[in-house]
Every structure is written in C-alpha cells, then in structure tokens.
mmCIF file of C-alpha atoms in Angstrom:
data_model
loop_
_atom_site.group_PDB
_atom_site.id
_atom_site.type_symbol
_atom_site.label_atom_id
_atom_site.label_comp_id
_atom_site.label_asym_id
_atom_site.label_seq_id
_atom_site.Cartn_x
_atom_site.Cartn_y
_atom_site.Cartn_z
ATOM 1 C CA MET A 1 0.000 0.000 0.000
ATOM 2 C CA THR A 2 1.177 3.505 -0.718
ATOM 3 C CA ARG A 3 1.633 6.102 2.003
ATOM 4 C CA ARG A 4 -1.506 7.856 0.791
ATOM 5 C CA THR A 5 -3.565 4.643 0.931
ATOM 6 C CA VAL A 6 -2.365 3.972 4.479
ATOM 7 C CA ARG A 7 -3.357 7.459 5.629
ATOM 8 C CA GLU A 8 -6.795 7.031 4.038
ATOM 9 C CA LEU A 9 -7.205 3.629 5.709
ATOM 10 C CA LEU A 10 -6.336 5.082 9.107
ATOM 11 C CA TRP A 11 -8.825 7.895 8.678
ATOM 12 C CA GLY A 12 -11.470 5.467 7.425
ATOM 13 C CA SER A 13 -10.858 3.125 10.378
ATOM 14 C CA ALA A 14 -11.192 5.939 12.903
ATOM 15 C CA ILE A 15 -14.506 7.000 11.372
ATOM 16 C CA LEU A 16 -15.712 3.402 11.150
ATOM 17 C CA PHE A 17 -14.789 2.518 14.748
ATOM 18 C CA GLY A 18 -15.930 5.777 16.343
ATOM 19 C CA PRO A 19 -19.588 4.985 17.127
ATOM 20 C CA SER A 20 -19.074 1.480 18.566
ATOM 21 C CA GLN A 21 -15.514 1.405 19.928
ATOM 22 C CA PRO A 22 -14.986 4.716 21.742
ATOM 23 C CA ASP A 23 -12.444 3.683 24.390
ATOM 24 C CA GLY A 24 -9.239 3.726 22.352
ATOM 25 C CA PHE A 25 -7.751 3.676 18.878
ATOM 26 C CA GLY A 26 -4.367 2.663 17.573
ATOM 27 C CA PHE A 27 -2.322 1.157 14.788
ATOM 28 C CA ALA A 28 1.062 -0.334 13.922
ATOM 29 C CA LEU A 29 2.520 -0.902 10.470
ATOM 30 C CA TYR A 30 5.614 -2.195 8.700
ATOM 31 C CA GLY A 31 7.121 -1.784 5.255
ATOM 32 C CA PRO A 32 9.588 -3.949 3.307
ATOM 33 C CA SER A 33 12.221 -1.220 3.701
ATOM 34 C CA GLY A 34 12.263 -2.028 7.418
ATOM 35 C CA ALA A 35 10.521 1.212 8.404
ATOM 36 C CA SER A 36 7.614 1.082 10.844
ATOM 37 C CA ALA A 37 5.163 3.447 12.507
ATOM 38 C CA TRP A 38 2.671 3.245 15.342
ATOM 39 C CA GLY A 39 0.148 5.384 17.173
ATOM 40 C CA ARG A 40 -2.145 5.181 20.227
ATOM 41 C CA TYR A 41 -5.054 7.551 20.851
ATOM 42 C CA ARG A 42 -7.647 8.046 23.596
ATOM 43 C CA SER A 43 -10.462 7.376 21.135
ATOM 44 C CA PRO A 44 -11.107 7.195 17.391
ATOM 45 C CA ASP A 45 -12.354 10.791 17.565
ATOM 46 C CA ALA A 46 -8.972 11.871 18.973
ATOM 47 C CA PHE A 47 -7.196 10.674 15.828
ATOM 48 C CA LYS A 48 -6.573 13.650 13.536
ATOM 49 C CA GLY A 49 -3.910 12.020 11.403
ATOM 50 C CA PHE A 50 -0.485 10.565 12.090
ATOM 51 C CA CYS A 51 1.752 13.204 13.727
ATOM 52 C CA GLU A 52 -1.178 15.641 13.566
ATOM 53 C CA SER A 53 -3.247 14.604 16.609
ATOM 54 C CA GLY A 54 -1.587 16.869 19.189
ATOM 55 C CA ALA A 55 -1.586 16.130 22.909
ATOM 56 C CA GLY A 56 -3.234 13.011 24.298
ATOM 57 C CA CYS A 57 -1.630 10.537 21.945
ATOM 58 C CA GLN A 58 1.526 8.452 21.643
ATOM 59 C CA GLU A 59 3.229 8.001 18.267
ATOM 60 C CA GLY A 60 6.509 6.842 16.826
ATOM 61 C CA GLY A 61 8.340 5.960 13.629
ATOM 62 C CA SER A 62 7.454 7.069 10.125
ATOM 63 C CA ILE A 63 5.054 5.732 7.511
ATOM 64 C CA PRO A 64 7.169 4.204 4.719
ATOM 65 C CA ALA A 65 6.569 4.763 1.018
ATOM 66 C CA THR A 66 5.207 1.207 0.840
ATOM 67 C CA THR A 67 3.436 -0.634 3.670
ATOM 68 C CA THR A 68 2.864 -4.391 3.572
ATOM 69 C CA LEU A 69 1.573 -5.086 7.103
ATOM 70 C CA LEU A 70 -0.939 -2.952 9.007
ATOM 71 C CA MET A 71 -2.882 -3.538 12.241
ATOM 72 C CA VAL A 72 -5.632 -1.129 13.348
ATOM 73 C CA HIS A 73 -7.526 -1.464 16.638
ATOM 74 C CA GLY A 74 -10.661 0.104 18.067
ATOM 75 C CA ARG A 75 -11.270 -0.531 21.758
ATOM 76 C CA THR A 76 -14.373 -1.233 23.816
ATOM 77 C CA SER A 77 -12.991 -1.338 27.332
ATOM 78 C CA THR A 78 -13.334 -4.344 29.645
ATOM 79 C CA ASN A 79 -11.117 -2.721 32.292
ATOM 80 C CA GLU A 80 -9.672 0.757 32.844
ATOM 81 C CA ARG A 81 -10.231 3.314 30.109
ATOM 82 C CA GLY A 82 -7.587 5.729 28.939
ATOM 83 C CA LEU A 83 -4.530 6.107 26.753
ATOM 84 C CA ALA A 84 -2.469 3.730 28.911
ATOM 85 C CA ASN A 85 -4.673 0.819 27.845
ATOM 86 C CA ALA A 86 -5.104 1.769 24.188
ATOM 87 C CA HIS A 87 -3.747 -0.781 21.722
ATOM 88 C CA PRO A 88 -1.248 -1.636 20.338
ATOM 89 C CA PHE A 89 1.041 -2.544 23.216
ATOM 90 C CA ARG A 90 4.780 -2.295 22.521
ATOM 91 C CA THR A 91 7.558 -4.558 23.711
ATOM 92 C CA GLY A 92 11.207 -4.921 22.793
ATOM 93 C CA PRO A 93 13.961 -2.390 22.014
ATOM 94 C CA ARG A 94 13.719 0.268 19.328
ATOM 95 C CA GLY A 95 14.312 -1.198 15.885
ATOM 96 C CA ARG A 96 13.180 -4.635 17.054
ATOM 97 C CA GLN A 97 9.829 -3.807 18.575
ATOM 98 C CA ARG A 98 6.794 -6.071 18.675
ATOM 99 C CA PHE A 99 3.260 -4.677 18.694
ATOM 100 C CA LEU A 100 0.158 -6.492 19.952
ATOM 101 C CA VAL A 101 -3.564 -5.882 19.458
ATOM 102 C CA HIS A 102 -6.189 -8.090 21.077
ATOM 103 C CA ASN A 103 -9.964 -8.427 21.065
ATOM 104 C CA GLY A 104 -11.190 -10.576 23.952
ATOM 105 C CA VAL A 105 -10.439 -11.335 27.594
ATOM 106 C CA LEU A 106 -7.456 -13.289 28.945
ATOM 107 C CA ARG A 107 -6.492 -14.534 32.380
ATOM 108 C CA TRP A 108 -3.261 -16.112 33.572
ATOM 109 C CA ALA A 109 -3.717 -19.863 34.136
ATOM 110 C CA GLY A 110 -0.112 -21.054 34.148
ATOM 111 C CA GLN A 111 1.961 -22.422 36.955
ATOM 112 C CA GLY A 112 2.766 -19.983 39.720
ATOM 113 C CA ARG A 113 2.025 -16.288 39.830
ATOM 114 C CA ASP A 114 1.448 -14.276 36.671
ATOM 115 C CA PRO A 115 4.915 -12.799 35.963
ATOM 116 C CA ASN A 116 3.251 -9.513 34.985
ATOM 117 C CA ALA A 117 0.518 -9.462 37.637
ATOM 118 C CA ALA A 118 1.186 -5.803 38.489
ATOM 119 C CA VAL A 119 0.169 -4.712 34.969
ATOM 120 C CA ALA A 120 -3.468 -3.639 34.825
ATOM 121 C CA CYS A 121 -4.523 -4.669 31.303
ATOM 122 C CA ASP A 122 -4.740 -8.341 30.335
ATOM 123 C CA SER A 123 -3.613 -7.617 26.760
ATOM 124 C CA ASP A 124 -0.544 -5.767 28.031
ATOM 125 C CA ARG A 125 0.298 -8.670 30.349
ATOM 126 C CA PHE A 126 0.030 -11.117 27.459
ATOM 127 C CA ALA A 127 2.230 -8.904 25.261
ATOM 128 C CA ARG A 128 4.989 -8.841 27.894
ATOM 129 C CA TRP A 129 4.683 -12.581 28.456
ATOM 130 C CA TYR A 130 4.916 -13.279 24.715
ATOM 131 C CA GLU A 131 7.955 -11.026 24.359
ATOM 132 C CA ALA A 132 9.690 -13.035 27.098
ATOM 133 C CA GLY A 133 9.447 -16.237 25.062
ATOM 134 C CA GLY A 134 5.765 -17.054 24.714
ATOM 135 C CA THR A 135 4.442 -19.141 21.830
ATOM 136 C CA PRO A 136 0.949 -20.179 20.682
ATOM 137 C CA LYS A 137 1.518 -23.640 22.169
ATOM 138 C CA LEU A 138 2.558 -22.195 25.535
ATOM 139 C CA ALA A 139 -0.337 -19.726 25.388
ATOM 140 C CA ALA A 140 -2.765 -22.626 25.151
ATOM 141 C CA GLU A 141 -1.280 -24.036 28.349
ATOM 142 C CA SER A 142 -0.724 -20.826 30.317
ATOM 143 C CA TRP A 143 -3.732 -18.607 29.548
ATOM 144 C CA SER A 144 -7.482 -19.028 29.806
ATOM 145 C CA GLY A 145 -9.973 -16.916 27.942
ATOM 146 C CA TYR A 146 -10.710 -16.046 24.366
ATOM 147 C CA GLY A 147 -9.580 -13.674 21.704
ATOM 148 C CA ALA A 148 -8.213 -12.761 18.327
ATOM 149 C CA ILE A 149 -4.635 -11.489 18.622
ATOM 150 C CA GLY A 150 -2.365 -9.740 16.147
ATOM 151 C CA LEU A 151 1.396 -9.602 16.738
ATOM 152 C CA LEU A 152 3.496 -7.396 14.460
ATOM 153 C CA ASP A 153 7.250 -8.024 14.643
ATOM 154 C CA THR A 154 9.518 -5.270 13.253
ATOM 155 C CA ASP A 155 12.844 -6.982 13.951
ATOM 156 C CA PRO A 156 14.568 -7.201 10.524
ATOM 157 C CA ALA A 157 15.669 -10.750 11.312
ATOM 158 C CA SER A 158 12.129 -12.001 12.035
ATOM 159 C CA ALA A 159 9.789 -9.350 10.611
ATOM 160 C CA GLY A 160 6.201 -10.353 9.948
ATOM 161 C CA MET A 161 2.813 -10.648 11.560
ATOM 162 C CA THR A 162 1.276 -13.528 13.505
ATOM 163 C CA VAL A 163 -2.488 -13.821 13.980
ATOM 164 C CA LEU A 164 -3.925 -16.082 16.699
ATOM 165 C CA LYS A 165 -7.637 -16.860 16.489
ATOM 166 C CA CYS A 166 -9.238 -19.107 19.130
ATOM 167 C CA PRO A 167 -12.404 -21.172 18.512
ATOM 168 C CA THR A 168 -14.652 -18.844 20.544
ATOM 169 C CA VAL A 169 -14.233 -15.570 18.652
ATOM 170 C CA SER A 170 -15.171 -14.725 15.082
ATOM 171 C CA LEU A 171 -12.642 -13.420 12.589
ATOM 172 C CA TYR A 172 -13.359 -12.757 8.935
ATOM 173 C CA ALA A 173 -11.095 -12.375 5.922
ATOM 174 C CA ALA A 174 -11.761 -10.164 2.925
ATOM 175 C CA ILE A 175 -9.532 -11.537 0.167
ATOM 176 C CA PHE A 176 -8.692 -9.641 -3.000
ATOM 177 C CA PRO A 177 -5.938 -9.503 -5.644
ATOM 178 C CA HIS A 178 -3.170 -7.022 -4.906
ATOM 179 C CA ASP A 179 0.183 -8.091 -6.304
ATOM 180 C CA GLY A 180 -0.857 -11.592 -5.257
ATOM 181 C CA PRO A 181 -3.532 -12.487 -2.700
ATOM 182 C CA ALA A 182 -4.099 -9.708 -0.152
ATOM 183 C CA THR A 183 -6.130 -10.053 3.035
ATOM 184 C CA ILE A 184 -7.952 -7.747 5.419
ATOM 185 C CA LEU A 185 -8.958 -9.409 8.684
ATOM 186 C CA SER A 186 -11.693 -8.131 10.982
ATOM 187 C CA THR A 187 -13.867 -9.403 13.816
ATOM 188 C CA ILE A 188 -16.819 -7.742 12.032
ATOM 189 C CA PRO A 189 -17.324 -8.893 8.426
ATOM 190 C CA SER A 190 -18.822 -5.628 7.189
ATOM 191 C CA ASP A 191 -15.782 -3.728 8.481
ATOM 192 C CA ALA A 192 -13.474 -5.942 6.416
ATOM 193 C CA ILE A 193 -15.505 -5.181 3.292
ATOM 194 C CA VAL A 194 -15.521 -1.432 3.990
ATOM 195 C CA MET A 195 -11.765 -1.338 4.527
ATOM 196 C CA ALA A 196 -11.073 -3.386 1.382
ATOM 197 C CA ARG A 197 -13.085 -0.855 -0.594
ATOM 198 C CA GLN A 198 -11.246 1.965 1.184
ATOM 199 C CA ALA A 199 -8.043 0.400 -0.132
ATOM 200 C CA GLY A 200 -9.444 0.648 -3.656
ATOM 201 C CA HIS A 201 -10.796 -2.856 -4.202
ATOM 202 C CA SER A 202 -14.367 -3.882 -4.988
ATOM 203 C CA GLN A 203 -15.098 -6.418 -2.262
ATOM 204 C CA THR A 204 -18.498 -8.032 -1.759
ATOM 205 C CA GLY A 205 -17.911 -10.890 0.678
ATOM 206 C CA THR A 206 -15.785 -12.389 3.433
ATOM 207 C CA THR A 207 -14.610 -15.811 4.528
ATOM 208 C CA LYS A 208 -14.921 -16.904 8.148
ATOM 209 C CA MET A 209 -11.569 -18.020 9.488
ATOM 210 C CA PRO A 210 -11.141 -21.282 11.397
ATOM 211 C CA ALA A 211 -9.359 -21.432 14.750
ATOM 212 C CA SER A 212 -5.765 -21.071 13.683
ATOM 213 C CA VAL A 213 -2.351 -19.473 13.889
ATOM 214 C CA CYS A 214 -1.388 -17.627 10.706
ATOM 215 C CA ARG A 215 2.015 -16.202 9.932
ATOM 216 C CA TYR A 216 2.498 -13.442 7.357
ATOM 217 C CA GLY A 217 5.929 -12.574 6.031
ATOM 218 C CA PRO A 218 7.370 -9.051 5.755
ATOM 219 C CA ASP A 219 5.917 -8.770 2.246
ATOM 220 C CA GLY A 220 2.394 -9.404 3.594
ATOM 221 C CA ARG A 221 2.023 -12.874 2.121
ATOM 222 C CA LEU A 222 0.758 -15.816 4.152
ATOM 223 C CA VAL A 223 3.734 -18.105 4.781
ATOM 224 C CA ALA A 224 2.490 -20.526 7.468
ATOM 225 C CA TYR A 225 -0.824 -21.786 8.792
ATOM 226 C CA GLU A 226 -1.811 -24.310 11.436
ATOM 227 C CA GLU A 227 -4.969 -25.237 13.305
ATOM 228 C CA TRP A 228 -5.004 -24.104 16.915
ATOM 229 C CA GLY A 229 -7.130 -25.182 19.865
ATOM 230 C CA GLY A 230 -7.070 -21.786 21.554
ATOM 231 C CA PHE A 231 -6.706 -20.971 25.223
ATOM 232 C CA ARG A 232 -7.726 -22.966 28.263
ATOM 233 C CA SER A 233 -11.424 -22.949 29.115
ATOM 234 C CA MET A 234 -12.917 -20.119 31.130
ATOM 235 C CA ALA A 235 -16.308 -19.200 32.606
ATOM 236 C CA TRP A 236 -17.011 -16.425 30.110
ATOM 237 C CA GLY A 237 -19.781 -14.457 31.792
ATOM 238 C CA TRP A 238 -18.160 -14.303 35.206
ATOM 239 C CA GLU A 239 -14.737 -13.447 33.785
ATOM 240 C CA VAL A 240 -16.056 -10.548 31.757
ATOM 241 C CA GLU A 241 -18.071 -9.237 34.717
ATOM 242 C CA GLN A 242 -14.989 -9.341 36.908
ATOM 243 C CA SER A 243 -12.928 -7.537 34.280
ATOM 244 C CA ILE A 244 -15.345 -4.584 34.251
ATOM 245 C CA GLY A 245 -15.719 -4.473 38.017
ATOM 246 C CA VAL A 246 -19.015 -6.301 38.569
ATOM 247 C CA THR A 247 -18.696 -8.569 41.585
ATOM 248 C CA ALA A 248 -20.143 -12.033 41.359
ATOM 249 C CA PRO A 249 -19.399 -15.377 43.026
ATOM 250 C CA ALA A 250 -16.665 -17.319 41.310
ATOM 251 C CA PRO A 251 -17.942 -20.316 39.328
ATOM 252 C CA LYS A 252 -16.758 -23.845 39.814
ATOM 253 C CA PRO A 253 -13.894 -24.808 37.485
ATOM 254 C CA SER A 254 -15.066 -25.989 34.111
ATOM 255 C CA ARG A 255 -14.542 -29.655 33.243
ATOM 256 C CA ARG A 256 -15.207 -29.235 29.570
ATOM 257 C CA GLY A 257 -11.634 -28.406 28.655
ATOM 258 C CA ARG A 258 -10.649 -26.679 25.473
ATOM 259 C CA ALA A 259 -13.042 -26.438 22.569
ATOM 260 C CA ARG A 260 -12.430 -29.115 19.975
ATOM 261 C CA LEU A 261 -11.507 -28.093 16.461
ATOM 262 C CA LYS A 262 -13.455 -29.430 13.556
ATOM 263 C CA PRO A 263 -11.327 -31.485 11.179
ATOM 264 C CA ALA A 264 -10.004 -29.452 8.285
ATOM 265 C CA ARG A 265 -12.275 -31.220 5.807
ATOM 266 C CA GLU A 266 -15.345 -29.733 7.507
ATOM 267 C CA PHE A 267 -14.431 -26.143 6.699
ATOM 268 C CA VAL A 268 -12.519 -26.470 3.451
ATOM 269 C CA GLU A 269 -14.502 -24.810 0.676
ATOM 270 C CA GLN A 270 -13.553 -23.314 -2.653
ATOM 271 C CA ASP A 271 -11.525 -20.138 -1.977
ATOM 272 C CA ALA A 272 -11.859 -20.691 1.793
ATOM 273 C CA PHE A 273 -9.181 -19.324 4.076
ATOM 274 C CA PRO A 274 -6.290 -20.000 3.972
ATOM 275 C CA PHE A 275 -6.105 -22.274 0.979
ATOM 276 C CA TYR A 276 -6.416 -19.521 -1.619
ATOM 277 C CA ALA A 277 -2.916 -18.386 -0.633
ATOM 278 C CA TYR A 278 -1.252 -21.580 -1.826
ATOM 279 C CA ARG A 279 -2.475 -21.490 -5.413
#
C-alpha cells in the first residue's frame, strides 16, 4: 500500500470505529524497507492524522513509502479506560519492537504467579509474556480466555505478523488480488468489506476463518498456517463481569476443557481461508 492509501485507511478506520468502539484507537505498520510506525489515541475521535493529533496521543516511527503489514484497533474497554490501555502494546527495544492488538479477555492460568501481575490490562500482560518467550503452544497451556490477537514483529531478522484466532471468537477475511492475494482481517465482516473498498478494491464478501495461527511474512504474504485449539477454558460471563468491576461469586472450574476443532475437511470450501494463498 502507498503512504496515501495507508493514511486514508487510518482515517477510514477511525470513522468506522468511532460509534461502537470509543475507548481507544491505535495502529502499527511495517514496510519492506524495514521502516515502521505506530500510534495510540484516547479514542477514534482523537485521531486527527499521524503526527497531527496533538496532545493526548503516543506516536513513533514514520510511515514508509510502501506498507505491507498494518494492524488497526478500536477498543471497547473491559477494564480501565484511557490512553495507557489503548492498543497496540509495545515490547522490545527500538528497531526490534513487537506490537500487539487483542480483542477478547485473557487470564493467567499457568503455573505460579502471573509474571506480569502488576500490569493492569490483560492484553498488556500477554504482550509482555509473549515477548519473554511465549508461543501459541505455551499460550494454550498458560492462559485461559478467548480472543483474536495480532502480533506485528519489526525486527529485521524475524519481521512479519502472527495472527492467533481461538475457537470462541469470530474473525473474517476479505480476500482480493493485490500483487498476489491480499487479506484484510476483521472481527466484524462488514468492516473488512468497507476497509477493502477503502483500499481501492471492490469487495463483496468475506470468509470466516477457522481457529488457527497464521504467519504473514514481511511482504504481507501468508507463509504458514496451522490449526489451533485456543486458550484454556474459562467461565465467560463471570470473567467478563470481573474484568469490568461487577462482583459475582466465582464459578466452579469448568470440566469441559478446550473447545475441539473441527477437522479441516469440515471447513474447506472453494476459496476458503487459507487455501487460496497456496495457489
């Protein structure tokens, strides 16, 4: 994507997210030149353009001439509101930073005390844990909850984006030709279509993604895909109520275990994700 297209996408995302996701707005992006940029804002309405939003935001880097990976996040708070909890969360040293966005609720379920228990936001805790050596396999063993997670790595030696999608949440892919197959992912299918059109492509439908871990290379192409069972089970209603400060008695531990994935043959359809990428 050109610099102009990226700026238009950011503006379009802020307008799109404004009515329903008022508690934070942010983005992170990467280009094949190795350049990256990021921004965090109190709300979509606070976004006035990259490096043009004034006080009350956090920004860094520069938008490259060509961008191949872009994450944009609108936030509906399940804990404290404010800029400190706006996504994306950053970890790692400058030049090798990793950015995380997350829709969902997570809770530490590993052995011992959560190593980042003092951090208020669950997404921020997960980002720090992942930076310290976390993997999707370890996440399935050490965290309970649900979510769709995007991880953008700007380290030149490992640059790319990883998307984790558990069985509980919905994630949709708008697929269109753009120097090879291009993908826009969104938890709301209509948003994916709108953003594809904002990028200049006539898009009329989406594909629902299976529970999976997807890895995109620095050029934006899908390079690896595997089925994923998600996080450990959690009592959803009680966990969400606790996260927003509603007190309720703790439920008994669930015995159901992790949700079972359907075999691949049950969701393989013509042009279904991710098989279009291997043609």
